[in-house]
Structures are given as structure tokens and as C-alpha cells.
PDB file of C-alpha atoms in Angstrom:
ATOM      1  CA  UNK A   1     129.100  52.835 273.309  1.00 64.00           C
ATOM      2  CA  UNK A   2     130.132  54.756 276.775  1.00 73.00           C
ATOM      3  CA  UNK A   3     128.385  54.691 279.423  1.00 76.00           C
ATOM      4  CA  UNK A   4     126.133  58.027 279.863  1.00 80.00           C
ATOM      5  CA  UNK A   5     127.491  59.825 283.116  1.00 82.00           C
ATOM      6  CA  UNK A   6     125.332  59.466 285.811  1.00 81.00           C
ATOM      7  CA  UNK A   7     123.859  56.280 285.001  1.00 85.00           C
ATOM      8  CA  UNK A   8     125.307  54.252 288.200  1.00 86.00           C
ATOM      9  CA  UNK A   9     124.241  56.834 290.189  1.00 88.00           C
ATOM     10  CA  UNK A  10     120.723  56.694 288.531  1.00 89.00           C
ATOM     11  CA  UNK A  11     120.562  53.037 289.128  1.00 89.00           C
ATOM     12  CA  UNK A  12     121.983  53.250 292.539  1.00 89.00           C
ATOM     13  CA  UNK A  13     118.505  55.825 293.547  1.00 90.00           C
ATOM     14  CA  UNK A  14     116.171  53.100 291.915  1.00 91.00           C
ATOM     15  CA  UNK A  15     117.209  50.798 294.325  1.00 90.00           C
ATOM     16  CA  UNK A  16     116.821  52.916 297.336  1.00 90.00           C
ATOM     17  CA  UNK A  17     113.691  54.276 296.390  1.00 90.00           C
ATOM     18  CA  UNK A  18     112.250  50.378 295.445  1.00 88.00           C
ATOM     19  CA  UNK A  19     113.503  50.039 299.013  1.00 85.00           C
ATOM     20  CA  UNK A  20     112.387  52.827 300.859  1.00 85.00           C
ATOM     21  CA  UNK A  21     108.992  52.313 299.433  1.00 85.00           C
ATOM     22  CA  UNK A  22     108.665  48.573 300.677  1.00 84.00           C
ATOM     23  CA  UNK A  23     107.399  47.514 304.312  1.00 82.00           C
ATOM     24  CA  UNK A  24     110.220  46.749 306.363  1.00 76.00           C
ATOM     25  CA  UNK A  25     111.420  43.645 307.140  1.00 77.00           C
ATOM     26  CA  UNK A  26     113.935  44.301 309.737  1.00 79.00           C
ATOM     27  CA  UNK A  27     112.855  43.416 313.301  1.00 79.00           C
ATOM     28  CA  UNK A  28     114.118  46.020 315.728  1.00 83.00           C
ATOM     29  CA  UNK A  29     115.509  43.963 318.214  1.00 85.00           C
ATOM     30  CA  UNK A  30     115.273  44.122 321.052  1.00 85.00           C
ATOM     31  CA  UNK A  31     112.399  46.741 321.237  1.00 87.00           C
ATOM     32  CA  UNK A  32     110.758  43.472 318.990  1.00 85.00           C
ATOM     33  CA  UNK A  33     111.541  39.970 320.000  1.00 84.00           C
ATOM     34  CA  UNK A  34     112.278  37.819 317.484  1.00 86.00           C
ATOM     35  CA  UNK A  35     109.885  34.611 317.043  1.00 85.00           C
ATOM     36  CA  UNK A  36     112.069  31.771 317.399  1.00 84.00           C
ATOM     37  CA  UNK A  37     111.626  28.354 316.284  1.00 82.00           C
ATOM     38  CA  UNK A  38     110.468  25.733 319.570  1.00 72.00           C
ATOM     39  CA  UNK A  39     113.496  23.752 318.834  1.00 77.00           C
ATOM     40  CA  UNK A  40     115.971  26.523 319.142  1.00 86.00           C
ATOM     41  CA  UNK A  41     119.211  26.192 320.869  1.00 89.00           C
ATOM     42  CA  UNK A  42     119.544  28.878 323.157  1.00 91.00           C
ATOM     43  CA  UNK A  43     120.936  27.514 326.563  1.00 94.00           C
ATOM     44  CA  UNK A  44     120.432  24.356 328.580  1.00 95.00           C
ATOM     45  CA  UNK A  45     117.882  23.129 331.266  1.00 95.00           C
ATOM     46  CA  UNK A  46     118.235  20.984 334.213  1.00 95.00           C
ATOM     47  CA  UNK A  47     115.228  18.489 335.152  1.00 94.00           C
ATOM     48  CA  UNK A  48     117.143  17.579 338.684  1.00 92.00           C
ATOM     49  CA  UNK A  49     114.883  15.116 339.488  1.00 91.00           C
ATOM     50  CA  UNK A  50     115.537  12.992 336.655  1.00 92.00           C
ATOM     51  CA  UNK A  51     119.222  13.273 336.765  1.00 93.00           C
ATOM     52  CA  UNK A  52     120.814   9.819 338.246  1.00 92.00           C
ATOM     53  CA  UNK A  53     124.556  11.473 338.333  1.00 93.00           C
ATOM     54  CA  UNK A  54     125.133   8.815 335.791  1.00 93.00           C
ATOM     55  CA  UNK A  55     127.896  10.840 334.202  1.00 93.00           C
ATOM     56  CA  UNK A  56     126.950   9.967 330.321  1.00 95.00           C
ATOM     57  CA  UNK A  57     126.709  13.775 329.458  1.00 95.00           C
ATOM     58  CA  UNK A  58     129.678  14.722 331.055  1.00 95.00           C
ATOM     59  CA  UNK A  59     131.727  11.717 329.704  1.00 95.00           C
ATOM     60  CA  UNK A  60     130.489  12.544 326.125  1.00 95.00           C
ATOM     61  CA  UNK A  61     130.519  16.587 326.098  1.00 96.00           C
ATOM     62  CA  UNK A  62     133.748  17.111 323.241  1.00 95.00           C
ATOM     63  CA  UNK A  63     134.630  20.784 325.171  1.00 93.00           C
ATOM     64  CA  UNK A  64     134.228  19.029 328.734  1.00 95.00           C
ATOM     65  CA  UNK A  65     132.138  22.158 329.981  1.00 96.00           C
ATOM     66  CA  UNK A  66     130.033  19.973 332.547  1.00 97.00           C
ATOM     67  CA  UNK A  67     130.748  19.708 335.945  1.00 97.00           C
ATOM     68  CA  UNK A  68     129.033  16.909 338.216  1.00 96.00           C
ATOM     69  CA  UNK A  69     129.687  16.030 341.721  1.00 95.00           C
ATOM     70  CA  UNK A  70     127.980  13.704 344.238  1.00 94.00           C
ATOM     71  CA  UNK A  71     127.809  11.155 346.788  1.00 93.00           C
ATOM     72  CA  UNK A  72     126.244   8.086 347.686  1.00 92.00           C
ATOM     73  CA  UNK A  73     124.024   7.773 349.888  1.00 90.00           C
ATOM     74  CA  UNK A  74     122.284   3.994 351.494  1.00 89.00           C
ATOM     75  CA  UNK A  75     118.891   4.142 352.217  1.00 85.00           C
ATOM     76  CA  UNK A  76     118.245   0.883 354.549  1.00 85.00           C
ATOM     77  CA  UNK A  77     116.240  -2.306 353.485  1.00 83.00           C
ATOM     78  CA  UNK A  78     112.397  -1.812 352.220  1.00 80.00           C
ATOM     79  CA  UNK A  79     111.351  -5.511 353.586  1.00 82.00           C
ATOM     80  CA  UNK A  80     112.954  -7.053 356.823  1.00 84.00           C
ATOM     81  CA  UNK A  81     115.672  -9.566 355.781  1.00 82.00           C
ATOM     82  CA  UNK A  82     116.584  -7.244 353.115  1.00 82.00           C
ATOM     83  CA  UNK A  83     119.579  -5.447 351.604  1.00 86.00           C
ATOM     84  CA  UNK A  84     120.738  -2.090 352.095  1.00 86.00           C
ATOM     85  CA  UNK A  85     120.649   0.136 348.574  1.00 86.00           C
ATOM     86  CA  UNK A  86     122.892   2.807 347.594  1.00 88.00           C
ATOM     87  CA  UNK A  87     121.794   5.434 345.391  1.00 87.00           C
ATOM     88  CA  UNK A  88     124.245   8.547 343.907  1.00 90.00           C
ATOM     89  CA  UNK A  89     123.026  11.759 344.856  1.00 91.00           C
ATOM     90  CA  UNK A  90     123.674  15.129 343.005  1.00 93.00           C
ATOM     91  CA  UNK A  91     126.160  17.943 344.918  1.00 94.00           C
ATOM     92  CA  UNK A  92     126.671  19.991 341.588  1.00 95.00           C
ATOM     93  CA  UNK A  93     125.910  20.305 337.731  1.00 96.00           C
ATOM     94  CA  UNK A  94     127.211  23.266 336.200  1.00 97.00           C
ATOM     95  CA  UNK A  95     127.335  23.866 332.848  1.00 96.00           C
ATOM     96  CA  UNK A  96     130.052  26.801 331.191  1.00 96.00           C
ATOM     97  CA  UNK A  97     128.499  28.368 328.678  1.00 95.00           C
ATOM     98  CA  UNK A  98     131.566  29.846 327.694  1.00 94.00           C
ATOM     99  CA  UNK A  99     133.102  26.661 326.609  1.00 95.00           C
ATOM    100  CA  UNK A 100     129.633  25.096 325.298  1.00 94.00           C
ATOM    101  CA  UNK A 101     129.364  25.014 321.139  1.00 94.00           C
ATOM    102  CA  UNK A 102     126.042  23.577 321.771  1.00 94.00           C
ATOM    103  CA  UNK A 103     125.900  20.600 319.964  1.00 94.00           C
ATOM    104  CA  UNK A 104     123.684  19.142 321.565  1.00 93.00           C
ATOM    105  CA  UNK A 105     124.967  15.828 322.370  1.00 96.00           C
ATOM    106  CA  UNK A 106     124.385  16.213 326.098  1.00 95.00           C
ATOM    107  CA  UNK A 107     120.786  15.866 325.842  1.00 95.00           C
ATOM    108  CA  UNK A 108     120.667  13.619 322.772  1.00 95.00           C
ATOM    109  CA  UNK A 109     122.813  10.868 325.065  1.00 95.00           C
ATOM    110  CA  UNK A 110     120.908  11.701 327.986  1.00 94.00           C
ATOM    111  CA  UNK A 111     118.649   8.393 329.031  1.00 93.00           C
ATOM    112  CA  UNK A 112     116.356   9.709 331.948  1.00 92.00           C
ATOM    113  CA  UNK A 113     115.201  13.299 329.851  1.00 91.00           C
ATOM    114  CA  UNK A 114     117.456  15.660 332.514  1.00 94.00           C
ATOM    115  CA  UNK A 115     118.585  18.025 329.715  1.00 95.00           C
ATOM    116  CA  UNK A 116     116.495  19.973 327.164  1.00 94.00           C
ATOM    117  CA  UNK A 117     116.944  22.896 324.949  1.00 93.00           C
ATOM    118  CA  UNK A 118     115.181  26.241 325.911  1.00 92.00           C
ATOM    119  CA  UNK A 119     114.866  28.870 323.105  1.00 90.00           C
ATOM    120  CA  UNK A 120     116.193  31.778 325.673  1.00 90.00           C
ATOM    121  CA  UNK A 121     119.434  33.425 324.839  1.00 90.00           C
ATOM    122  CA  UNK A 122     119.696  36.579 326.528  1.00 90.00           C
ATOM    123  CA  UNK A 123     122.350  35.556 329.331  1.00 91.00           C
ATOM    124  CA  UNK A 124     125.219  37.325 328.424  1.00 90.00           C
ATOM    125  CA  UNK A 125     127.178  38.851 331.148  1.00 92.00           C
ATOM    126  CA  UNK A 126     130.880  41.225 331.622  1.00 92.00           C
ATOM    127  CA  UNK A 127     132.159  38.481 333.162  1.00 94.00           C
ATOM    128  CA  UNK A 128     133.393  35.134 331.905  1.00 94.00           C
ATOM    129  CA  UNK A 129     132.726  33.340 334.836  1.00 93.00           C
ATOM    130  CA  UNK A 130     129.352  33.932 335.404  1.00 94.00           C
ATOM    131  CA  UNK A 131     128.779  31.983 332.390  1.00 95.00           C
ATOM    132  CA  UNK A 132     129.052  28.807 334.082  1.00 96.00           C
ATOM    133  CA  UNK A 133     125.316  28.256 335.305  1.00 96.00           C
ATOM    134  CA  UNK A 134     125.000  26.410 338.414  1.00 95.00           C
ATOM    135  CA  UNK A 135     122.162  23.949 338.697  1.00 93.00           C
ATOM    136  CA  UNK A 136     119.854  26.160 340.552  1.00 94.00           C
ATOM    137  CA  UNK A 137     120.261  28.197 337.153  1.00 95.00           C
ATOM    138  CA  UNK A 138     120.228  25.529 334.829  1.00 95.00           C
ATOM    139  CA  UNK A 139     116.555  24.580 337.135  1.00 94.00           C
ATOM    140  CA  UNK A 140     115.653  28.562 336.326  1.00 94.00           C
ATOM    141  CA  UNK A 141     115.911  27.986 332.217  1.00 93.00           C
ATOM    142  CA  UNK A 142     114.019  24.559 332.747  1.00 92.00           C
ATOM    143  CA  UNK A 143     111.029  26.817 333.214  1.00 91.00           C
ATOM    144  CA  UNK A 144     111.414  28.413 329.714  1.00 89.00           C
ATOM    145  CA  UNK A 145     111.124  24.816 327.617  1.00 90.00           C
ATOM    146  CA  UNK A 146     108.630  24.927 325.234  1.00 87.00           C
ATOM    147  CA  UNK A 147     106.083  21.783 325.514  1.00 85.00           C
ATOM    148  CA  UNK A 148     106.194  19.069 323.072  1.00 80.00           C
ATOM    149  CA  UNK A 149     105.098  19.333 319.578  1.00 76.00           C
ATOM    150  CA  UNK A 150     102.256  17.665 319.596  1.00 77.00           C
ATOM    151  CA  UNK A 151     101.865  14.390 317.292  1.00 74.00           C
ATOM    152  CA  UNK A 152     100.771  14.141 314.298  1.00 80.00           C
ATOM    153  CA  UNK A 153      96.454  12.858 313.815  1.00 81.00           C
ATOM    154  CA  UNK A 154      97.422   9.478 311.912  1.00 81.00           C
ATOM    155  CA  UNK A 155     101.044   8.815 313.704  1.00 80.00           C
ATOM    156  CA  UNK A 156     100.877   6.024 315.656  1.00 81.00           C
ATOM    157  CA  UNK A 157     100.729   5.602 319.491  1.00 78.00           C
ATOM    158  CA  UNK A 158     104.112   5.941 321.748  1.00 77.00           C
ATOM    159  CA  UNK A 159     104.892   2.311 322.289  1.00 82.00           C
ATOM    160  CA  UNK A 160     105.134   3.167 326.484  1.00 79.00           C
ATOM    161  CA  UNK A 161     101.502   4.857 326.404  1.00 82.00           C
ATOM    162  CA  UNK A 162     100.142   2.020 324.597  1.00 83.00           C
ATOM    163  CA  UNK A 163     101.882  -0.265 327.310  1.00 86.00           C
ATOM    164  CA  UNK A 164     100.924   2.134 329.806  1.00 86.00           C
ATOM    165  CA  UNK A 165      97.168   1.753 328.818  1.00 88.00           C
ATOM    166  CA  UNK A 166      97.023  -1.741 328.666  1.00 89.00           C
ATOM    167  CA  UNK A 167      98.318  -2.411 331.882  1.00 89.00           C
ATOM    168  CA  UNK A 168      95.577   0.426 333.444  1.00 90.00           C
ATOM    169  CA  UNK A 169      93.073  -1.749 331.506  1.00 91.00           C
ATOM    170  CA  UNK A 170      93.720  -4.841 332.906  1.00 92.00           C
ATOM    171  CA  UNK A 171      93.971  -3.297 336.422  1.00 91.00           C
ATOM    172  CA  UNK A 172      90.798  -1.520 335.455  1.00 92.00           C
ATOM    173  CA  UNK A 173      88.994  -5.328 334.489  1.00 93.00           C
ATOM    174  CA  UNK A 174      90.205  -7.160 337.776  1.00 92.00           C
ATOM    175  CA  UNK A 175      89.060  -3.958 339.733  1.00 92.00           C
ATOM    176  CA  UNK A 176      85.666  -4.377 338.174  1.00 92.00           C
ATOM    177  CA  UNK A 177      85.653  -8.245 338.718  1.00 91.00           C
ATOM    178  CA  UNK A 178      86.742  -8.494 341.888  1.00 91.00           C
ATOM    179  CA  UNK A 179      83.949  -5.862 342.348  1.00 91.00           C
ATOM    180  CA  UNK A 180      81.412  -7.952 340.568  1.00 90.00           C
ATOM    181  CA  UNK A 181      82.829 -11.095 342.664  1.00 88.00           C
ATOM    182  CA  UNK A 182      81.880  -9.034 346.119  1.00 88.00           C
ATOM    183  CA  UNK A 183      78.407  -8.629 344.636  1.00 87.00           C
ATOM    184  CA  UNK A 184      77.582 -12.153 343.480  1.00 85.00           C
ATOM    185  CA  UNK A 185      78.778 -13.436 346.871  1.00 85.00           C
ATOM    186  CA  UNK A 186      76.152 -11.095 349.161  1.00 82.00           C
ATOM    187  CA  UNK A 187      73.656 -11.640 346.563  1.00 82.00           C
ATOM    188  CA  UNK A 188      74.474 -15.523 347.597  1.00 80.00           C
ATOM    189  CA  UNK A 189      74.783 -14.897 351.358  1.00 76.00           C
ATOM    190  CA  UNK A 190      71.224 -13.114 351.421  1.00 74.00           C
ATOM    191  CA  UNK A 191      69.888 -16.038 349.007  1.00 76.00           C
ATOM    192  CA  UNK A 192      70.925 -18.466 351.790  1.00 74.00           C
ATOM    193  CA  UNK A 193      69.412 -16.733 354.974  1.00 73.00           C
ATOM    194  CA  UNK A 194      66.808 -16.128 353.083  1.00 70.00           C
ATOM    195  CA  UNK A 195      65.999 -20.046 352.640  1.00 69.00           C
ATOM    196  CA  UNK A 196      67.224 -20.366 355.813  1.00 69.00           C
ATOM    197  CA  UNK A 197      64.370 -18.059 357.473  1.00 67.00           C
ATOM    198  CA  UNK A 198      62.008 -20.169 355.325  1.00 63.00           C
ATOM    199  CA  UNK A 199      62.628 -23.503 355.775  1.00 55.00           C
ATOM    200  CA  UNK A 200      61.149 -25.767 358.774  1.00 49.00           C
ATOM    201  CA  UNK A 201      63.071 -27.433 361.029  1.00 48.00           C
TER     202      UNK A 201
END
């Protein structure tokens, strides 16, 4: 049987009018932010004072797109008799956006939490270079980090707050003996002049 003329164009309406008479789904960006997930991956943050310049990001990063410099500085001896330490301290991390495929790996190798993800994305510029964020930038998108998802009711305490509150415990139980101790020995002390005052000679 042929097809009746017109039909494809029928059909073709239909679906435009099922459309047109649908709410719209279509944010209208970027009158309407869009509501992004908390563990997005929009650009990097810097925690600087965390970061021990201990080069594991940099070493691991496949597109090499982080740049770290410092020096080392000694700081002298805490007790007389002592050594001298030496500690690195950061010049520069820089990160080039333009080079990053964010995979992440910087912050996943990261041992002292100096990296996290921040859901922002809007930093596109004209000019290539500006991509690469200095750390004074990177320290600008740490305040855009979402806080931790909190954990679950039943999921069982971080092994370091448990160890945490066990050692504040115990400081907590020698505090209050040693308090206790104090007491028992005035109590004592006014016991004794006390018979002291009334006995004879």
C-alpha cells in the first residue's frame, strides 16, 4: 500500500506539538546554573599548608602539567644538644589547565590532603597561558570545595577519630586523677593539723 502524502509531515507536527506542550527541561545556562554533583571535577585546589613539596603529584601527573619549586630551609635544634632540621619549603605550584585531562590522580596519590576537586568550571580565558593557575589561584578555588559527605548512621567510626578519642580519654582520666590525687592529699594535710591542734604535748 503507498504511503498517503503528507503522512511524514503529519507525524513530524505530532512530535512538535507533544513537545511544545511539555515543561521544559532545558536549563538556560548560564542565566540558570546548573546543579552539579559535590564530587564534580571542575578545577583543582591547593591546601598550601598541607603541601610538604614532596613531589608525588608532580612525579605521577601522565601530561606533566604541575610545576613545583622550593628550597630548604634549617630551623635550629628544639632541645640544647640537639640537631639542626631541614624542612622543604614551597616557592611555586602551578597547575596548567590547558594540559590537565583531569584524571584525578594528583589528589588520589596525594598523602597529606593538599589537592581536592572543586565543582567550579567557569575559568576559561582568550589566552592559553593564563590557564596555568598559580598557587595563590589554586588557594582561591580551595575556597569553593564542597565539605565532606557526611557518613553514613550505621558506618563505622574513622579508625584515627576512634584513636583520636581514646587517647583524649585517657588524658581526660589522668587529668581527673591527678585532680582527685591533689584533693585526697589536702584532705590529709588538714586531717593532720587538725590532730595536731588537738593533741597534748
Amino acid at each position: 500500500m503507498p504511503p498517503i502524502p503528507g503522512s511524514g509531515l503529519a507525524k513530524g507536527l505530532a512530535v512538535t506539538l507533544r513537545t511544545m506542550t511539555r515543561k521544559t527541561v532545558t536549563a538556560q545556562y548560564p542565566d540558570t546554573q546548573p546543579e552539579l554533583p559535590p564530587r564534580s571535577r571542575g578545577v583543582i585546589g591547593l591546601f598550601e599548608e598541607n603541601c610538604t613539596v614532596c613531589m608525588l603529584c608532580a612525579r605521577e601527573c601522565p601530561d606533566w602539567c604541575i610545576y613545583i619549586d622550593s628550597h630548604k630551609e634549617t630551623s635550629p635544634p628544639a632541645a640544647p644538644g640537639g640537631r639542626e632540621r631541614s624542612r622543604n619549603v614551597l616557592d611555586r605550584f602551578a597547575i596548567d589547565f590547558s594540559l590537565c585531562m583531569y584524571c584525578g590522580i594528583c589528589i588520589e596519590v596525594c598523602p597529606f590532603d593538599a589537592l581536592f576537586w572543586s565543582p567550579e568550571f567557569e575559568y576559561a580565558e582568550t589566552d592559553i597561558p593564563e590557564l596555568t593557575h598559580e598557587r595563590d589561584k589554586l588557594r582561591e578555588w580551595m575556597w569553593t570545595v564542597p565539605e565532606p559527605p557526611a557518613l553514613d548512621p550505621g558506618a563505622e567510626e574513622p579508625k584515627e577519630i576512634a584513636a583520636a578519642r581514646k587517647a583524649a580519654d585517657k588524658l581526660a582520666a589522668q587529668r581527673a586523677q591527678a585532680q582527685q590525687d591533689r584533693t585526697d592529699e589536702k584532705n590529709q594535710d588538714g586531717k593532720n593539723q587538725a590532730d595536731e591542734k588537738g593533741g597534748t604535748p
